[in-house]
XYZ file of C-alpha atoms in Angstrom:
203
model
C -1.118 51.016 -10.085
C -1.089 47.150 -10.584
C -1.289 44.827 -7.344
C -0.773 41.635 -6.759
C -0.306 41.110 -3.359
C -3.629 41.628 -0.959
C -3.488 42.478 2.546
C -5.842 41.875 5.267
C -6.229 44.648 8.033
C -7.847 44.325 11.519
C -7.708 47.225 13.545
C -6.169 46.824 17.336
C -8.064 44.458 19.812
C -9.089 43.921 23.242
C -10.278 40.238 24.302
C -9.579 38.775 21.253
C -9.466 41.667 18.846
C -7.697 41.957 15.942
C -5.579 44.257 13.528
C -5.506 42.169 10.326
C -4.207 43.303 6.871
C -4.524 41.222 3.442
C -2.879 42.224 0.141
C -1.666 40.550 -2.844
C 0.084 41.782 -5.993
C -1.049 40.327 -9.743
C 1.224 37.868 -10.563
C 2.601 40.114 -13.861
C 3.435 43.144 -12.163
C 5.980 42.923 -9.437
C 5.681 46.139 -7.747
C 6.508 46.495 -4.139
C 2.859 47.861 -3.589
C 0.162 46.222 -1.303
C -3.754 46.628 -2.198
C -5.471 46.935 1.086
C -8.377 44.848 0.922
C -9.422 44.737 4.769
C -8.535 48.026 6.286
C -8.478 48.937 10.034
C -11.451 50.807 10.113
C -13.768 48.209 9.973
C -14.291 48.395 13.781
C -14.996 51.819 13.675
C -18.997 51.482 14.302
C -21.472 48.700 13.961
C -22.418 49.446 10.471
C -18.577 49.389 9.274
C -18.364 46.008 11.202
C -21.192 43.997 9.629
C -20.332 45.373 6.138
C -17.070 43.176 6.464
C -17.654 40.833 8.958
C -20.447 38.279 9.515
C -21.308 37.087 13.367
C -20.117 33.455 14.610
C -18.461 30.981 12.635
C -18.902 30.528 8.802
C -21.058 27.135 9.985
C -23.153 28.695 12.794
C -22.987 28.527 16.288
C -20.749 25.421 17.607
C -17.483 24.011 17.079
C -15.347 21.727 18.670
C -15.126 22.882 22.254
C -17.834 23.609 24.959
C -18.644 27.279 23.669
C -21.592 28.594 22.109
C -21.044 31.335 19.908
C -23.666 34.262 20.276
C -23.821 37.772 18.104
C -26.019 39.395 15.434
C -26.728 42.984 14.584
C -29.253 42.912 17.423
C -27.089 40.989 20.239
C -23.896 42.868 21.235
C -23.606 40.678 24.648
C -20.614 38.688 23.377
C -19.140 40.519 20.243
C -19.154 44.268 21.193
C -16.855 47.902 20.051
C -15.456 49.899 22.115
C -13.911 53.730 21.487
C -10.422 53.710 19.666
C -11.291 50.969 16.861
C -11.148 47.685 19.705
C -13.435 44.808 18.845
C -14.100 42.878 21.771
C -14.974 38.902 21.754
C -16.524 38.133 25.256
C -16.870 34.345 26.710
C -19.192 33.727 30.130
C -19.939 30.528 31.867
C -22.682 29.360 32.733
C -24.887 27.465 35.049
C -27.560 25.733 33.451
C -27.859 23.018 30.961
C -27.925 23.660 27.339
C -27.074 20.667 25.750
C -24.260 19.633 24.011
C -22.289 21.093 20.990
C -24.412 20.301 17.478
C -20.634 19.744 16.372
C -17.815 16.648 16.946
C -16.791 15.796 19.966
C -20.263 16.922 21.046
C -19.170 18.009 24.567
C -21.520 20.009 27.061
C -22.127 24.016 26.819
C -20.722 25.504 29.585
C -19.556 28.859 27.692
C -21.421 31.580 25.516
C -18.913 33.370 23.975
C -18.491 35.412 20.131
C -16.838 34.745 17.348
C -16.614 36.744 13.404
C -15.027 36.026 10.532
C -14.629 37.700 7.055
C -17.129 38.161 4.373
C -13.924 38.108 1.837
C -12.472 34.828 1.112
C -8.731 34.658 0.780
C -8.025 33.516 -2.407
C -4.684 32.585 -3.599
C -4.436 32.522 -7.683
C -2.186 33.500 -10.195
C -3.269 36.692 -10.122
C -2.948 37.051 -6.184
C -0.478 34.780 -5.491
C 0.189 36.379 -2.022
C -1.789 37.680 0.789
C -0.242 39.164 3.798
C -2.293 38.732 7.171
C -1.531 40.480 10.312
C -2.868 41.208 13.576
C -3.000 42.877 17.211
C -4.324 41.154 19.683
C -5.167 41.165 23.409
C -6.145 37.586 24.497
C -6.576 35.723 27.782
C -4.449 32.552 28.852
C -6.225 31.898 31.719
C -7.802 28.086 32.226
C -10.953 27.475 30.712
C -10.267 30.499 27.907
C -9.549 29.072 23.750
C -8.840 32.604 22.124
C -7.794 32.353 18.368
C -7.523 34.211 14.839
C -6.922 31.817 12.298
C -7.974 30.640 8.843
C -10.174 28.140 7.613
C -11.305 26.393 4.172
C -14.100 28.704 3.252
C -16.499 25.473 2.988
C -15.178 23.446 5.481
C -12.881 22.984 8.371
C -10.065 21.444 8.425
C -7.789 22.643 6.980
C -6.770 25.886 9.744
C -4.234 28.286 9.551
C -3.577 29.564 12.991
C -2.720 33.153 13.315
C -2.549 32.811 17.024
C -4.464 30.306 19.311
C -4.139 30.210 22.993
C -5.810 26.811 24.690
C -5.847 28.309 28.087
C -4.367 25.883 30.758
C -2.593 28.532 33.167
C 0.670 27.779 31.736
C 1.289 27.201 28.220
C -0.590 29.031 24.800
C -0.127 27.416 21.407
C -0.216 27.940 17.847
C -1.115 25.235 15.262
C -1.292 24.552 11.497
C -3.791 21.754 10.177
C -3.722 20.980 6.908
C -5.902 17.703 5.526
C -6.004 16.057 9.176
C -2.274 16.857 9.814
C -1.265 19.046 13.130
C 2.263 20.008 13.219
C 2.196 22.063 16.488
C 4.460 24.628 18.692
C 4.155 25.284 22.284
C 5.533 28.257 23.734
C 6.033 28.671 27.952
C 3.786 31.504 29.091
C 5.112 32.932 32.551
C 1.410 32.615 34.252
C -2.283 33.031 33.626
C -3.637 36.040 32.403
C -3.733 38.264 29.845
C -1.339 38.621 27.006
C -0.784 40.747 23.902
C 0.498 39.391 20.789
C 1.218 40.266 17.566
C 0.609 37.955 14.162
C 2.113 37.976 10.496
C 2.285 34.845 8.690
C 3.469 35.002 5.436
C-alpha cells in the first residue's frame, strides 16, 4: 500500500501525557490509508520511550518561563510511566535559589519540571503533504502550572503550533498559534482550577 498521509500517535496521558498520531499519504496516491509513524506504544516501558522520544526540550533545559526541565534515562523524578501506557510530566517548586532561566526573559527558577519531544521531525513535502496529530491528555489548570503539547521549528522556536497549552491562572486555559513572531490566540472559560482532560486534533 502507498501512503501519503503520516500520523503521529501518543498513547493516553496523565499530567501532561499524550496520545499523539502522525500520518501522511504520498502526494500521487490518494488512498484513504494512514501510515502510522508514532504509535501508542511508545509509553509502554522505558526502552520503547527513549527509542522515540528524547528528554527536555530539543534546546536543553530552559525556556521561557521559570521551569527547569529535568529527565534522562537515569532521572525518572519529573518524566516517569506508569501501568496502562500513561506518561507522566511532573513540575515541583522549590525553595532555594537556582538562578535564572539560560533562556529570554531570563526569569528566576522556581519549578523543576519534564518535558520530551520527538526524535521524528514532521516534515511536510510533496510526498507527505499531510500529517495528522492527535492527542489525550490529562493536564492541570491550576495557578502556577504551563502544561502544553505543541510543535516547534525543529531548529528553532518560534514558530509553535499549539496542540493544547494551558497557562494556569485558576480561571482561564489557552491555546495559541505563533508563526514568524505572530500570536493569533483563543481563550476558553475554564469553570475552576484543577485538573482537566482534553482531547487534540489539528489538522
Amino acid at each position: 500500500m502507498t501512503f501519503d498521509r503520516r500520523r503521529f500517535l501518543l498513547a493516553t496521558g496523565a499530567a501532561i501525557a499524550g496520545a499523539g498520531v502522525v500520518g501522511t499519504r504520498p502526494a500521487h496516491a490518494r488512498a484513504q490509508a494512514w501510515e502510522t509513524v508514532i504509535g501508542t506504544n511508545t509509553f509502554a516501558g522505558y526502552s520503547a520511550l527513549e527509542s522515540t522520544w528524547n528528554y527536555r526540550y530539543p534546546w536543553g533545559s530552559d525556556h521561557n518561563g521559570t521551569a527547569r526541565m529535568y529527565a534522562s534515562a537515569s532521572d525518572h523524578n519529573h518524566v516517569y510511566l506508569q501501568s496502562g501506557g500513561v506518561l507522566v510530566l511532573k513540575a515541583s517548586r522549590i525553595n532555594w535559589n537556582e538562578g535564572n532561566s539560560s533562556k529570554d526573559p531570563y526569569l528566576p527558577i522556581r519549578y523543576h519540571s519534564g518535558a520530551i519531544h520527538s526524535k521524528l521531525r514532521v516534515t511536510v513535502n510533496d510526498q507527505f503533504p499531510e500529517w495528522e496529530v492527535k492527542g489525550d491528555f490529562q493536564a492541570p489548570s491550576a495557578r502556577g502550572t504551563w502544561p502544553a503539547f505543541w510543535l516547534t521549528g525543529a531548529n528553532s522556536w518560534p514558530p509553535e503550533s499549539d496542540i493544547l497549552e494551558y497557562k494556569g491562572d485558576a480561571a482561564t486555559g489557552s491555546t495559541r498559534t505563533t508563526a514568524a513572531g505572530t500570536t493569533p490566540s483563543s481563550r476558553c472559560r475554564i469553570p475552576a482550577a484543577g485538573t482537566r482532560t482534553a482531547r487534540g486534533s489539528p489538522r
